[in-house]
Short mmCIF file of C-alpha atoms in Angstrom, two decimals:
data_model
loop_
_atom_site.label_atom_id
_atom_site.label_comp_id
_atom_site.label_asym_id
_atom_site.label_seq_id
_atom_site.Cartn_x
_atom_site.Cartn_y
_atom_site.Cartn_z
CA MET Q 1 0.00 0.00 0.00
CA SER Q 2 1.19 3.53 -0.78
CA ALA Q 3 2.20 5.47 2.33
CA LYS Q 4 0.79 8.63 0.74
CA THR Q 5 -2.71 7.24 0.27
CA GLY Q 6 -2.82 5.40 3.60
CA LYS Q 7 -5.58 6.23 6.07
CA LEU Q 8 -3.64 6.00 9.34
CA ILE Q 9 -0.68 7.38 11.27
CA TYR Q 10 1.30 5.23 13.71
CA HIS Q 11 2.94 5.64 17.12
CA LEU Q 12 5.27 2.88 18.32
CA THR Q 13 5.54 2.31 22.07
CA ALA Q 14 6.37 -0.49 24.49
CA ILE Q 15 3.38 -2.53 25.63
CA ASN Q 16 4.39 -1.83 29.25
CA ASN Q 17 3.56 1.84 28.65
CA PHE Q 18 -0.03 1.06 27.68
CA GLU Q 19 -1.58 1.14 31.15
CA SER Q 20 -0.14 4.61 31.74
CA ILE Q 21 -1.48 5.70 28.34
CA ILE Q 22 -4.96 4.46 29.22
CA ARG Q 23 -4.80 6.20 32.58
CA ASN Q 24 -3.26 9.51 31.48
CA GLY Q 25 -3.73 9.69 27.72
CA LEU Q 26 -0.87 9.54 25.21
CA CYS Q 27 1.44 12.20 26.63
CA PRO Q 28 4.36 14.11 25.15
CA ARG Q 29 7.73 13.51 26.74
CA ASN Q 30 7.68 16.73 28.75
CA LYS Q 31 4.50 15.59 30.53
CA ILE Q 32 5.37 12.06 31.57
CA LYS Q 33 8.38 9.76 31.29
CA PRO Q 34 7.50 6.37 29.74
CA ASN Q 35 7.96 3.24 31.84
CA ILE Q 36 10.14 1.92 29.03
CA ASP Q 37 12.03 4.72 27.31
CA VAL Q 38 13.32 3.98 23.81
CA ALA Q 39 14.46 7.49 22.92
CA ASP Q 40 18.06 8.35 22.10
CA ASN Q 41 19.50 11.17 24.25
CA GLU Q 42 21.31 12.84 21.35
CA ILE Q 43 18.13 12.89 19.27
CA LEU Q 44 16.15 14.18 22.26
CA ASN Q 45 18.55 17.11 22.61
CA GLY Q 46 18.09 17.93 18.93
CA ARG Q 47 14.29 17.71 19.21
CA ASN Q 48 14.30 19.90 22.30
CA LYS Q 49 15.88 22.68 20.23
CA TYR Q 50 12.55 22.96 18.36
CA ASN Q 51 10.37 22.35 21.45
CA LEU Q 52 9.30 19.02 19.96
CA LEU Q 53 9.20 17.39 23.39
CA ASP Q 54 5.86 19.20 23.80
CA TYR Q 55 4.45 17.04 20.98
CA VAL Q 56 3.44 13.40 20.51
CA PRO Q 57 4.95 12.11 17.23
CA PHE Q 58 3.44 9.69 14.73
CA HIS Q 59 4.75 8.33 11.43
CA PHE Q 60 2.93 7.76 8.14
CA PHE Q 61 3.72 4.07 7.82
CA ILE Q 62 5.03 1.20 9.93
CA ASN Q 63 8.63 -0.01 10.10
CA THR Q 64 10.24 3.35 9.50
CA PRO Q 65 13.99 3.69 10.11
CA PHE Q 66 13.11 4.77 13.67
CA ASP Q 67 10.95 1.70 14.26
CA GLY Q 68 13.62 -0.61 12.92
CA ALA Q 69 16.34 0.90 15.10
CA VAL Q 70 14.19 0.70 18.23
CA LYS Q 71 13.13 -2.91 17.64
CA LYS Q 72 16.73 -3.91 16.95
CA LYS Q 73 18.02 -2.22 20.10
CA TYR Q 74 15.24 -3.55 22.36
CA LYS Q 75 14.88 -7.07 21.02
CA THR Q 76 13.25 -8.48 24.16
CA THR Q 77 10.67 -5.69 24.49
CA ASP Q 78 7.09 -6.18 23.33
CA PHE Q 79 5.86 -3.25 21.27
CA ILE Q 80 2.49 -2.03 20.08
CA TYR Q 81 1.35 0.47 17.48
CA ILE Q 82 -1.23 3.07 18.42
CA CYS Q 83 -3.05 4.01 15.22
CA LEU Q 84 -5.04 7.16 14.44
CA GLU Q 85 -7.02 8.06 11.35
CA ARG Q 86 -5.38 10.80 9.32
CA GLU Q 87 -8.67 12.64 8.97
CA ILE Q 88 -8.96 12.76 12.77
CA ALA Q 89 -5.41 14.10 12.97
CA LYS Q 90 -6.26 16.79 10.45
CA MET Q 91 -9.47 17.73 12.29
CA ASN Q 92 -7.53 18.01 15.55
CA GLU Q 93 -4.95 20.32 13.97
CA PHE Q 94 -1.97 17.99 14.11
CA LYS Q 95 1.20 19.49 12.63
CA ILE Q 96 3.56 17.86 10.14
CA ILE Q 97 7.33 17.87 9.83
CA PRO Q 98 7.92 16.78 6.20
CA CYS Q 99 11.15 14.82 6.83
CA HIS Q 100 13.48 13.91 9.68
CA PRO Q 101 13.25 16.83 12.14
CA LEU Q 102 17.04 17.20 12.23
CA SER Q 103 17.49 16.94 8.45
CA ASN Q 104 19.51 19.59 6.60
CA ARG Q 105 16.52 19.94 4.28
CA LEU Q 106 14.85 22.03 7.00
CA ILE Q 107 17.85 24.21 7.78
CA ASN Q 108 16.43 27.24 5.95
CA TYR Q 109 13.03 27.07 7.65
CA GLU Q 110 12.46 29.22 10.72
CA ASN Q 111 9.64 26.93 11.82
CA ILE Q 112 9.78 23.23 10.90
CA LEU Q 113 6.20 22.52 12.05
CA PHE Q 114 3.69 22.99 9.25
CA ASP Q 115 -0.08 22.97 9.21
CA TYR Q 116 -1.38 19.57 8.14
CA ASP Q 117 -2.12 20.24 4.45
CA LYS Q 118 1.03 22.29 3.79
CA GLY Q 119 3.23 19.78 5.59
CA PHE Q 120 1.63 16.84 3.80
CA ASP Q 121 2.36 18.42 0.42
CA LEU Q 122 6.00 19.05 1.40
CA ILE Q 123 6.65 15.37 2.15
CA GLU Q 124 8.75 13.69 -0.57
CA TRP Q 125 6.24 10.92 -1.22
CA ASP Q 126 8.05 9.83 -4.38
CA LYS Q 127 11.04 8.81 -2.27
CA ILE Q 128 8.89 7.11 0.38
CA ASP Q 129 6.78 5.17 -2.10
CA SER Q 130 9.59 4.26 -4.48
CA ASP Q 131 10.15 0.60 -5.38
CA ASN Q 132 13.56 0.87 -3.76
CA ARG Q 133 12.91 2.19 -0.24
CA ASN Q 134 16.56 1.80 0.74
CA TYR Q 135 17.38 3.29 4.13
CA VAL Q 136 21.10 3.29 3.29
CA ASP Q 137 20.24 6.24 1.03
CA GLN Q 138 20.19 9.17 3.47
CA ASP Q 139 17.71 11.20 1.38
CA ILE Q 140 15.22 8.32 1.35
CA LYS Q 141 15.79 7.67 5.05
CA ASN Q 142 15.17 11.32 5.93
CA ALA Q 143 12.01 11.44 3.81
CA CYS Q 144 10.67 8.32 5.53
CA MET Q 145 11.05 9.99 8.92
CA ALA Q 146 8.35 12.59 8.24
CA GLU Q 147 6.23 13.10 11.34
CA CYS Q 148 2.66 14.01 12.21
CA LEU Q 149 2.55 15.60 15.67
CA TYR Q 150 0.08 16.78 18.27
CA LYS Q 151 0.92 19.33 20.95
CA GLY Q 152 -0.29 18.09 24.33
CA VAL Q 153 -2.04 14.97 25.55
CA ILE Q 154 -3.99 12.76 23.13
CA SER Q 155 -7.17 11.24 24.53
CA CYS Q 156 -7.71 7.52 24.04
CA ARG Q 157 -11.13 8.33 22.62
CA ILE Q 158 -9.61 9.35 19.29
CA PHE Q 159 -7.51 6.19 18.86
CA SER Q 160 -8.53 4.13 15.84
CA SER Q 161 -6.85 0.85 16.80
CA ILE Q 162 -4.06 -0.84 18.71
CA SER Q 163 -1.93 -3.38 16.84
CA VAL Q 164 0.00 -6.10 18.67
CA LYS Q 165 2.29 -8.90 17.50
CA ASP Q 166 0.68 -12.01 19.02
CA VAL Q 167 -2.05 -13.52 21.19
CA GLU Q 168 -0.02 -13.05 24.37
CA SER Q 169 0.28 -9.31 23.72
CA PHE Q 170 -3.42 -9.17 22.85
CA LYS Q 171 -4.25 -10.70 26.24
CA LYS Q 172 -2.09 -8.12 28.04
CA ILE Q 173 -3.94 -5.28 26.34
CA ASP Q 174 -7.27 -6.99 26.96
CA LYS Q 175 -6.51 -7.24 30.68
CA ILE Q 176 -5.74 -3.52 30.93
CA LEU Q 177 -8.88 -2.54 29.01
CA LEU Q 178 -10.94 -4.75 31.30
CA LYS Q 179 -9.31 -3.22 34.39
CA PHE Q 180 -10.22 0.31 33.34
CA GLY Q 181 -13.75 -0.55 32.22
CA PHE Q 182 -13.17 -0.17 28.50
CA ILE Q 183 -14.66 -3.58 27.87
CA SER Q 184 -17.21 -5.74 29.65
CA ASP Q 185 -16.19 -8.94 31.41
CA LYS Q 186 -19.27 -10.60 29.96
CA ASN Q 187 -18.75 -9.42 26.41
CA LYS Q 188 -15.19 -8.41 25.64
CA TYR Q 189 -16.18 -7.14 22.22
CA THR Q 190 -18.56 -4.53 23.65
CA TYR Q 191 -16.49 -1.43 24.18
CA HIS Q 192 -17.23 1.57 26.36
CA GLY Q 193 -19.42 3.96 24.40
CA GLU Q 194 -16.87 6.78 24.30
CA TYR Q 195 -14.02 4.57 23.13
CA SER Q 196 -14.41 2.86 19.79
CA PHE Q 197 -10.86 1.68 19.05
CA PHE Q 198 -10.21 -2.01 18.54
CA VAL Q 199 -7.22 -4.28 19.10
CA ASP Q 200 -5.86 -6.51 16.35
CA ILE Q 201 -2.97 -8.91 15.91
CA ASN Q 202 -0.50 -8.07 13.11
CA PRO Q 203 2.65 -10.20 13.50
CA SER Q 204 4.11 -8.94 10.20
CA TRP Q 205 4.29 -5.42 11.65
CA PHE Q 206 6.81 -6.54 14.23
#
C-alpha cells in the first residue's frame, strides 16, 4: 500500500507503557516519562531545540527507520502500534514535519512545524513510495522519517486501533482494558461507548 494514500498514522511504544497511556492519555515527553524509554539522548537534545518534546509524534507508515532501530536495540521488548485516522489528525490540527526533524533539508526554515495540508504536500512521497525504499540512502531515510505531531495529551477516545504482535500481547492489552472498564467482562467485544478503538494482531508489523 502507498504510504501517501494510507488512512492511518502510527505511534510505536512499548506494551508496558499502555496502562499509563490508558490512565493519562498519550502524553508528550515533557508531561510524563515512559515506563520503558526507547528514545536516544542525542536525538532528544536535537528535538528539544525545536520544542518538539511538547508534541506526541506519529509516522505515516510502519517499520520506518526509527521503528527498525528501536526494535533492533530492544529485542526483548514487546511493542504495540497506536493508530489514528489521518482525517482525525487533520481535524484536531496535528502538525507535520515533512522529513526527519534534524534533516539539513529544514535548515532554511524558521519553523519546521507545518499545518497539516502544507506539511503533507512538502513530504517527498516519491522517495517514500519508491520501489527501492533503501534506508542506506540518506535522502530516502530522511524522507521516511516525516512526522505528524500533536501538541499536548492525546485522549484515548480518538484512537482508531491498537496493533499487537501475538495472542499473548493481545491478552495483556485486553486485561488492561478490562481493568479500566473499557470492555465488559461478559462481552469483551462490547467497548465503552466513548471509546471505539479495537485491538488486532498483526505479526508482520513486528
